[in-house]
Amino acid sequence: MNICLMTGARPNFIKVAPLIHSIKHAQKNGRDVNYLLVYAGAENDPTLEGSLFDDLEMPRPDIYLGVTSHNVNEITGEVMQAFENYLNVHPTDCVIVVDDLASTMAAAIVAKKHGIRLAHLVAGTRSFDINMPKEINRLVIDGLSDLLFTAGTGMGTTADQSKIYVVGNILMDTLRNNLPRFRRPALLDGFEDGKYAVLTINRKALLANQENLRQMLLVMSNQLEYMPVFIPLRKEAADVVAPLIDGLENMHLVEPLSYLEFGYLTAHAQVVITDSGNVAEEATFNGVPCVTLNNYTEHIETVKQGTNILVNEDPELLAKTLYDIIEGEPKNYSVPDRWDGRTADRILQIVCG
């Protein structure tokens, strides 16, 4: 069995790492299964910090497709051509694609044109907004896939039910595996655990509406006035946020952290504010109150069972929610079913039959 693990962005590696660990464990037990890790980008991609693969205890990609375009349509075309060349050279029984990127969709299309079995990891997530490019990607990938690996029964795919496997949340495999290895970042020197907040912002629409973003940042500063708010951002987002927090003394813009340091930072916060579904999932597992700056989440279990609260981009609702959290009225929460760290093993068993 030859498996291709196809990745297109940094978060994909966090979800693929447990699969690599499971494959290596199966190999040690004599199972005939091999893999190649393929990355759509370049080897010198600046979003892949040097510590990432060491933190995740996984090897670097075997193959880099070298696509560096930023235009969605260019990415799709270039990945299709490069992945076609890859499949022509490397015998492949199954391609596993991750999430909902343009590169994910491109690889899925090429795999099916080659008649190769296709599996979608983190399938069935939906925003139900067809104007979002990622929603189109999800529909295409789910429609083409032979195996749909979902985190829960409430996922939104309308595919053939015989293709759907509720395997659990693979992000929790990585989190559980690395909890004992989390490292307290130096930026917390002089601060107590549980007495600070964390803010992450990445969504382009949120960053584009700078006046509303300024209002929300002011709300955060005011409601969390007695604690520091750490804001680890990459350059594009940091350039937008930096002038908006000028003069807000408790708002601290910091450099992006390694996986193990960021994991510690969010796991020990009093509250996490984010627009990231992955961060909200981790907050639910850690039992940390989480406020999501969006009107929907692809992972509704983080709201129904977890600590996550949706406030859209509404400064007034954000203010009320933060007040309730700080005054000691957090949501009751539970860890969703199959967030048990065994998702990768389930996936490998299904793929290998």
CSV table of C-alpha atoms in Angstrom, one decimal:
chain,number,residue,atom,x,y,z
A,1,MET,CA,0.0,0.0,0.0
A,2,ASN,CA,1.6,3.3,-1.1
A,3,ILE,CA,-0.1,6.4,0.4
A,4,CYS,CA,0.5,10.0,-0.7
A,5,LEU,CA,-0.1,12.6,2.1
A,6,MET,CA,-0.9,15.8,0.2
A,7,THR,CA,-0.4,19.1,2.2
A,8,GLY,CA,-0.8,22.7,1.1
A,9,ALA,CA,-0.3,24.9,4.2
A,10,ARG,CA,1.3,24.9,7.7
A,11,PRO,CA,-1.9,23.8,9.5
A,12,ASN,CA,-2.1,20.6,7.3
A,13,PHE,CA,1.1,19.3,8.9
A,14,ILE,CA,-0.4,19.5,12.4
A,15,LYS,CA,-3.1,17.2,11.2
A,16,VAL,CA,-0.9,14.9,9.1
A,17,ALA,CA,1.7,14.2,11.8
A,18,PRO,CA,-0.5,11.6,13.7
A,19,LEU,CA,-1.0,9.7,10.5
A,20,ILE,CA,2.8,9.5,9.9
A,21,HIS,CA,3.2,8.3,13.5
A,22,SER,CA,0.5,5.6,12.9
A,23,ILE,CA,2.0,4.5,9.6
A,24,LYS,CA,5.5,4.1,11.2
A,25,HIS,CA,4.0,2.1,14.0
A,26,ALA,CA,2.2,-0.1,11.5
A,27,GLN,CA,5.5,-0.6,9.6
A,28,LYS,CA,7.3,-1.7,12.8
A,29,ASN,CA,4.5,-4.3,13.3
A,30,GLY,CA,5.2,-5.7,9.8
A,31,ARG,CA,2.4,-4.0,7.9
A,32,ASP,CA,3.1,-3.4,4.2
A,33,VAL,CA,2.3,0.3,4.1
A,34,ASN,CA,4.4,3.2,2.9
A,35,TYR,CA,3.9,6.9,2.4
A,36,LEU,CA,5.4,10.0,0.8
A,37,LEU,CA,4.7,13.4,2.2
A,38,VAL,CA,4.1,16.0,-0.5
A,39,TYR,CA,3.9,19.8,0.0
A,40,ALA,CA,2.4,22.1,-2.6
A,41,GLY,CA,4.8,25.0,-1.7
A,42,ALA,CA,8.5,25.6,-1.8
A,43,GLU,CA,11.2,24.2,0.5
A,44,ASN,CA,12.0,27.8,1.7
A,45,ASP,CA,8.4,28.7,2.5
A,46,PRO,CA,8.6,31.3,5.2
A,47,THR,CA,5.4,30.1,6.9
A,48,LEU,CA,7.1,26.9,7.8
A,49,GLU,CA,9.2,27.8,10.8
A,50,GLY,CA,12.4,25.8,11.3
A,51,SER,CA,11.1,24.2,14.5
A,52,LEU,CA,7.7,23.0,13.1
A,53,PHE,CA,8.8,19.5,12.1
A,54,ASP,CA,10.9,19.0,15.2
A,55,ASP,CA,8.0,20.1,17.4
A,56,LEU,CA,5.7,17.7,15.7
A,57,GLU,CA,8.3,14.9,15.7
A,58,MET,CA,7.8,14.3,12.0
A,59,PRO,CA,10.0,14.4,8.9
A,60,ARG,CA,10.1,17.2,6.5
A,61,PRO,CA,8.2,16.7,3.2
A,62,ASP,CA,9.6,14.1,0.8
A,63,ILE,CA,8.5,16.2,-2.2
A,64,TYR,CA,8.0,19.9,-2.7
A,65,LEU,CA,5.9,20.9,-5.7
A,66,GLY,CA,7.4,24.4,-5.6
A,67,VAL,CA,4.2,26.4,-6.2
A,68,THR,CA,4.6,29.9,-4.9
A,69,SER,CA,1.7,31.8,-6.5
A,70,HIS,CA,-0.9,33.6,-4.4
A,71,ASN,CA,-3.7,33.9,-6.9
A,72,VAL,CA,-6.2,31.0,-6.3
A,73,ASN,CA,-6.6,30.1,-9.9
A,74,GLU,CA,-2.9,30.1,-10.6
A,75,ILE,CA,-2.3,27.9,-7.5
A,76,THR,CA,-5.0,25.5,-8.8
A,77,GLY,CA,-3.4,25.2,-12.3
A,78,GLU,CA,0.2,25.0,-11.1
A,79,VAL,CA,-0.6,22.3,-8.4
A,80,MET,CA,-2.5,20.3,-11.0
A,81,GLN,CA,0.4,20.2,-13.4
A,82,ALA,CA,3.0,19.5,-10.7
A,83,PHE,CA,0.9,16.8,-9.0
A,84,GLU,CA,0.3,15.2,-12.4
A,85,ASN,CA,4.1,14.9,-12.8
A,86,TYR,CA,4.4,13.5,-9.3
A,87,LEU,CA,1.8,10.7,-9.9
A,88,ASN,CA,3.4,9.8,-13.2
A,89,VAL,CA,6.6,9.0,-11.4
A,90,HIS,CA,5.4,7.6,-8.0
A,91,PRO,CA,3.1,4.6,-7.8
A,92,THR,CA,0.3,5.5,-5.5
A,93,ASP,CA,-2.7,3.5,-4.2
A,94,CYS,CA,-4.3,6.2,-2.2
A,95,VAL,CA,-4.1,10.0,-2.0
A,96,ILE,CA,-5.1,11.6,1.3
A,97,VAL,CA,-5.8,15.4,1.0
A,98,VAL,CA,-6.3,17.7,3.9
A,99,ASP,CA,-8.8,20.5,4.6
A,100,ASP,CA,-10.1,22.8,1.9
A,101,LEU,CA,-7.4,24.7,0.1
A,102,ALA,CA,-7.1,25.4,-3.6
A,103,SER,CA,-4.1,23.1,-3.6
A,104,THR,CA,-6.2,20.4,-1.9
A,105,MET,CA,-8.9,20.7,-4.6
A,106,ALA,CA,-6.3,20.6,-7.4
A,107,ALA,CA,-4.6,17.5,-6.1
A,108,ALA,CA,-8.0,15.8,-5.6
A,109,ILE,CA,-9.0,16.5,-9.2
A,110,VAL,CA,-5.7,15.1,-10.6
A,111,ALA,CA,-5.9,12.0,-8.3
A,112,LYS,CA,-9.4,11.1,-9.6
A,113,LYS,CA,-8.4,11.6,-13.2
A,114,HIS,CA,-5.7,9.0,-12.6
A,115,GLY,CA,-8.2,6.7,-11.1
A,116,ILE,CA,-6.6,6.7,-7.7
A,117,ARG,CA,-8.5,6.2,-4.5
A,118,LEU,CA,-9.0,9.6,-2.8
A,119,ALA,CA,-9.5,10.3,0.9
A,120,HIS,CA,-10.5,13.6,2.4
A,121,LEU,CA,-9.2,14.3,5.8
A,122,VAL,CA,-11.4,16.7,7.8
A,123,ALA,CA,-14.3,16.3,5.3
A,124,GLY,CA,-17.8,17.6,5.7
A,125,THR,CA,-17.0,21.1,7.1
A,126,ARG,CA,-19.4,23.7,5.8
A,127,SER,CA,-20.0,27.4,6.0
A,128,PHE,CA,-23.0,27.2,3.5
A,129,ASP,CA,-21.7,30.4,1.9
A,130,ILE,CA,-21.1,29.6,-1.7
A,131,ASN,CA,-19.4,33.0,-2.1
A,132,MET,CA,-16.4,31.7,-0.1
A,133,PRO,CA,-13.7,30.1,-2.2
A,134,LYS,CA,-13.1,27.5,0.4
A,135,GLU,CA,-16.7,26.4,0.4
A,136,ILE,CA,-16.4,25.7,-3.3
A,137,ASN,CA,-13.3,23.7,-2.7
A,138,ARG,CA,-15.0,21.6,0.0
A,139,LEU,CA,-17.9,20.8,-2.2
A,140,VAL,CA,-15.6,19.7,-5.1
A,141,ILE,CA,-13.3,17.6,-2.8
A,142,ASP,CA,-16.1,15.9,-0.9
A,143,GLY,CA,-17.9,15.2,-4.2
A,144,LEU,CA,-14.8,13.5,-5.7
A,145,SER,CA,-13.6,11.6,-2.6
A,146,ASP,CA,-14.0,7.8,-2.1
A,147,LEU,CA,-13.4,8.1,1.7
A,148,LEU,CA,-14.7,11.0,3.7
A,149,PHE,CA,-13.1,11.2,7.2
A,150,THR,CA,-15.2,13.5,9.4
A,151,ALA,CA,-14.8,14.7,13.0
A,152,GLY,CA,-18.4,14.1,14.1
A,153,THR,CA,-21.9,13.1,13.0
A,154,GLY,CA,-23.0,16.7,12.6
A,155,MET,CA,-20.8,17.5,9.6
A,156,GLY,CA,-22.5,19.0,6.6
A,157,THR,CA,-21.5,16.8,3.7
A,158,THR,CA,-24.4,15.5,1.4
A,159,ALA,CA,-22.2,12.7,-0.1
A,160,ASP,CA,-23.1,9.0,-0.3
A,161,GLN,CA,-23.4,7.9,3.3
A,162,SER,CA,-21.3,4.8,2.6
A,163,LYS,CA,-18.3,6.9,2.0
A,164,ILE,CA,-18.5,8.8,5.3
A,165,TYR,CA,-16.4,7.6,8.3
A,166,VAL,CA,-16.7,9.4,11.7
A,167,VAL,CA,-13.2,9.0,12.8
A,168,GLY,CA,-12.9,11.8,15.3
A,169,ASN,CA,-10.8,15.0,15.4
A,170,ILE,CA,-7.2,14.4,14.2
A,171,LEU,CA,-6.1,17.7,15.6
A,172,MET,CA,-6.7,16.3,19.0
A,173,ASP,CA,-4.3,13.4,18.3
A,174,THR,CA,-1.6,16.0,17.9
A,175,LEU,CA,-2.7,18.0,20.9
A,176,ARG,CA,-2.8,15.0,23.2
A,177,ASN,CA,0.5,13.7,22.0
A,178,ASN,CA,2.3,16.9,22.6
A,179,LEU,CA,0.6,18.2,25.8
A,180,PRO,CA,3.6,17.0,28.0
A,181,ARG,CA,6.0,18.7,25.6
A,182,PHE,CA,4.5,22.2,25.5
A,183,ARG,CA,7.0,24.9,26.3
A,184,ARG,CA,6.3,28.0,28.3
A,185,PRO,CA,7.3,30.9,26.0
A,186,ALA,CA,9.7,33.6,27.2
A,187,LEU,CA,7.0,36.3,26.6
A,188,LEU,CA,5.2,35.0,29.7
A,189,ASP,CA,8.2,35.8,32.0
A,190,GLY,CA,6.8,37.9,34.8
A,191,PHE,CA,3.2,36.9,34.1
A,192,GLU,CA,1.1,34.3,35.8
A,193,ASP,CA,-0.6,31.4,34.0
A,194,GLY,CA,-4.4,31.9,33.7
A,195,LYS,CA,-4.2,35.7,34.1
A,196,TYR,CA,-3.7,36.7,30.5
A,197,ALA,CA,-5.6,36.6,27.2
A,198,VAL,CA,-4.6,35.5,23.7
A,199,LEU,CA,-5.8,37.0,20.4
A,200,THR,CA,-5.2,35.6,16.9
A,201,ILE,CA,-6.5,37.1,13.7
A,202,ASN,CA,-6.0,35.8,10.2
A,203,ARG,CA,-9.2,36.1,8.2
A,204,LYS,CA,-8.8,38.6,5.4
A,205,ALA,CA,-12.4,40.0,5.6
A,206,LEU,CA,-11.8,40.8,9.3
A,207,LEU,CA,-8.5,42.5,8.6
A,208,ALA,CA,-10.0,44.5,5.7
A,209,ASN,CA,-12.6,46.3,7.8
A,210,GLN,CA,-10.1,48.2,9.8
A,211,GLU,CA,-12.6,50.6,11.5
A,212,ASN,CA,-14.7,47.8,12.9
A,213,LEU,CA,-11.5,45.9,13.8
A,214,ARG,CA,-10.3,49.0,15.7
A,215,GLN,CA,-13.6,49.1,17.7
A,216,MET,CA,-13.2,45.4,18.6
A,217,LEU,CA,-9.6,45.8,19.7
A,218,LEU,CA,-10.6,48.8,21.8
A,219,VAL,CA,-13.4,46.6,23.4
A,220,MET,CA,-10.8,43.9,24.1
A,221,SER,CA,-8.4,46.4,25.7
A,222,ASN,CA,-11.2,47.9,27.9
A,223,GLN,CA,-12.8,44.6,29.0
A,224,LEU,CA,-9.5,43.0,29.7
A,225,GLU,CA,-7.9,46.0,31.2
A,226,TYR,CA,-6.4,44.2,34.2
A,227,MET,CA,-4.5,41.6,32.1
A,228,PRO,CA,-2.1,41.5,29.2
A,229,VAL,CA,-3.5,40.4,25.8
A,230,PHE,CA,-0.8,38.6,23.7
A,231,ILE,CA,-1.3,38.9,19.9
A,232,PRO,CA,1.0,36.5,18.0
A,233,LEU,CA,0.6,37.4,14.3
A,234,ARG,CA,2.4,36.9,11.0
A,235,LYS,CA,3.6,40.0,9.1
A,236,GLU,CA,0.6,40.6,6.9
A,237,ALA,CA,-1.9,40.7,9.8
A,238,ALA,CA,0.6,42.4,12.2
A,239,ASP,CA,1.0,45.3,9.8
A,240,VAL,CA,-2.7,45.9,10.0
A,241,VAL,CA,-3.1,45.5,13.7
A,242,ALA,CA,-0.1,47.4,14.9
A,243,PRO,CA,-1.3,50.9,14.3
A,244,LEU,CA,-4.8,50.0,15.6
A,245,ILE,CA,-3.5,49.1,19.0
A,246,ASP,CA,-1.2,52.1,19.4
A,247,GLY,CA,-1.7,53.5,22.8
A,248,LEU,CA,-3.5,50.4,24.2
A,249,GLU,CA,-1.0,49.5,26.8
A,250,ASN,CA,-2.3,46.0,27.7
A,251,MET,CA,-2.3,44.8,24.0
A,252,HIS,CA,1.0,43.2,23.1
A,253,LEU,CA,1.8,42.3,19.5
A,254,VAL,CA,4.4,39.5,19.5
A,255,GLU,CA,6.2,37.4,16.9
A,256,PRO,CA,4.6,34.1,15.8
A,257,LEU,CA,5.4,31.3,18.2
A,258,SER,CA,6.5,27.7,17.6
A,259,TYR,CA,3.8,25.0,17.8
A,260,LEU,CA,4.8,23.9,21.3
A,261,GLU,CA,5.0,27.4,22.6
A,262,PHE,CA,1.7,28.5,21.1
A,263,GLY,CA,0.1,25.4,22.5
A,264,TYR,CA,1.2,26.3,26.0
A,265,LEU,CA,0.2,30.0,25.5
A,266,THR,CA,-3.4,29.1,24.6
A,267,ALA,CA,-3.8,26.2,27.0
A,268,HIS,CA,-3.0,28.4,30.0
A,269,ALA,CA,-4.9,31.5,29.0
A,270,GLN,CA,-7.9,32.9,30.8
A,271,VAL,CA,-9.6,33.5,27.5
A,272,VAL,CA,-8.8,33.0,23.9
A,273,ILE,CA,-10.2,35.3,21.1
A,274,THR,CA,-9.7,34.1,17.6
A,275,ASP,CA,-11.1,33.7,14.1
A,276,SER,CA,-9.5,30.3,13.7
A,277,GLY,CA,-11.5,27.1,13.9
A,278,ASN,CA,-8.4,25.1,14.9
A,279,VAL,CA,-7.7,27.4,17.8
A,280,ALA,CA,-11.3,27.2,18.9
A,281,GLU,CA,-11.2,23.4,18.8
A,282,GLU,CA,-8.0,23.3,20.9
A,283,ALA,CA,-9.6,25.7,23.4
A,284,THR,CA,-12.6,23.4,23.8
A,285,PHE,CA,-10.2,20.5,24.5
A,286,ASN,CA,-8.3,22.6,27.1
A,287,GLY,CA,-11.5,23.9,28.7
A,288,VAL,CA,-10.4,27.5,28.0
A,289,PRO,CA,-13.2,30.1,27.2
A,290,CYS,CA,-13.0,31.0,23.6
A,291,VAL,CA,-14.6,33.9,21.6
A,292,THR,CA,-14.8,33.5,17.9
A,293,LEU,CA,-14.9,36.6,15.7
A,294,ASN,CA,-17.3,35.1,13.2
A,295,ASN,CA,-20.9,34.3,12.7
A,296,TYR,CA,-20.4,30.7,12.0
A,297,THR,CA,-18.0,27.8,12.7
A,298,GLU,CA,-17.3,24.8,10.6
A,299,HIS,CA,-16.9,22.9,13.9
A,300,ILE,CA,-20.3,23.5,15.6
A,301,GLU,CA,-19.5,21.0,18.4
A,302,THR,CA,-17.1,23.6,19.8
A,303,VAL,CA,-20.2,25.8,20.4
A,304,LYS,CA,-22.8,23.1,21.3
A,305,GLN,CA,-20.5,21.1,23.7
A,306,GLY,CA,-17.4,23.2,24.0
A,307,THR,CA,-16.3,26.6,25.3
A,308,ASN,CA,-16.6,28.5,22.0
A,309,ILE,CA,-19.0,31.5,21.7
A,310,LEU,CA,-19.7,33.2,18.3
A,311,VAL,CA,-19.9,37.0,18.4
A,312,ASN,CA,-19.7,37.7,14.6
A,313,GLU,CA,-17.7,41.0,14.2
A,314,ASP,CA,-20.0,42.8,16.6
A,315,PRO,CA,-18.1,45.0,19.2
A,316,GLU,CA,-21.1,45.2,21.5
A,317,LEU,CA,-21.7,41.5,21.6
A,318,LEU,CA,-17.9,41.0,22.0
A,319,ALA,CA,-18.0,43.4,25.0
A,320,LYS,CA,-20.9,41.5,26.7
A,321,THR,CA,-19.3,38.1,26.1
A,322,LEU,CA,-15.9,39.1,27.5
A,323,TYR,CA,-17.6,40.7,30.5
A,324,ASP,CA,-19.5,37.5,31.3
A,325,ILE,CA,-16.3,35.4,31.0
A,326,ILE,CA,-14.2,37.7,33.2
A,327,GLU,CA,-17.0,37.9,35.8
A,328,GLY,CA,-16.9,34.1,36.1
A,329,GLU,CA,-19.8,32.9,33.9
A,330,PRO,CA,-18.1,30.5,31.5
A,331,LYS,CA,-20.1,28.0,29.5
A,332,ASN,CA,-20.4,24.5,30.7
A,333,TYR,CA,-18.5,22.3,28.4
A,334,SER,CA,-17.6,18.7,27.5
A,335,VAL,CA,-15.0,17.2,25.2
A,336,PRO,CA,-16.8,15.9,22.0
A,337,ASP,CA,-17.0,12.2,21.2
A,338,ARG,CA,-13.9,10.6,19.6
A,339,TRP,CA,-11.6,13.5,20.5
A,340,ASP,CA,-9.6,10.7,22.1
A,341,GLY,CA,-6.3,10.7,20.2
A,342,ARG,CA,-7.0,7.6,18.2
A,343,THR,CA,-8.3,9.2,15.0
A,344,ALA,CA,-5.1,8.5,12.9
A,345,ASP,CA,-5.3,4.8,13.8
A,346,ARG,CA,-8.9,4.6,12.7
A,347,ILE,CA,-8.1,6.3,9.4
A,348,LEU,CA,-5.1,4.0,8.7
A,349,GLN,CA,-7.2,0.9,9.4
A,350,ILE,CA,-9.9,2.1,6.9
A,351,VAL,CA,-7.4,3.1,4.2
A,352,CYS,CA,-5.5,-0.2,4.4
A,353,GLY,CA,-8.7,-2.3,4.8
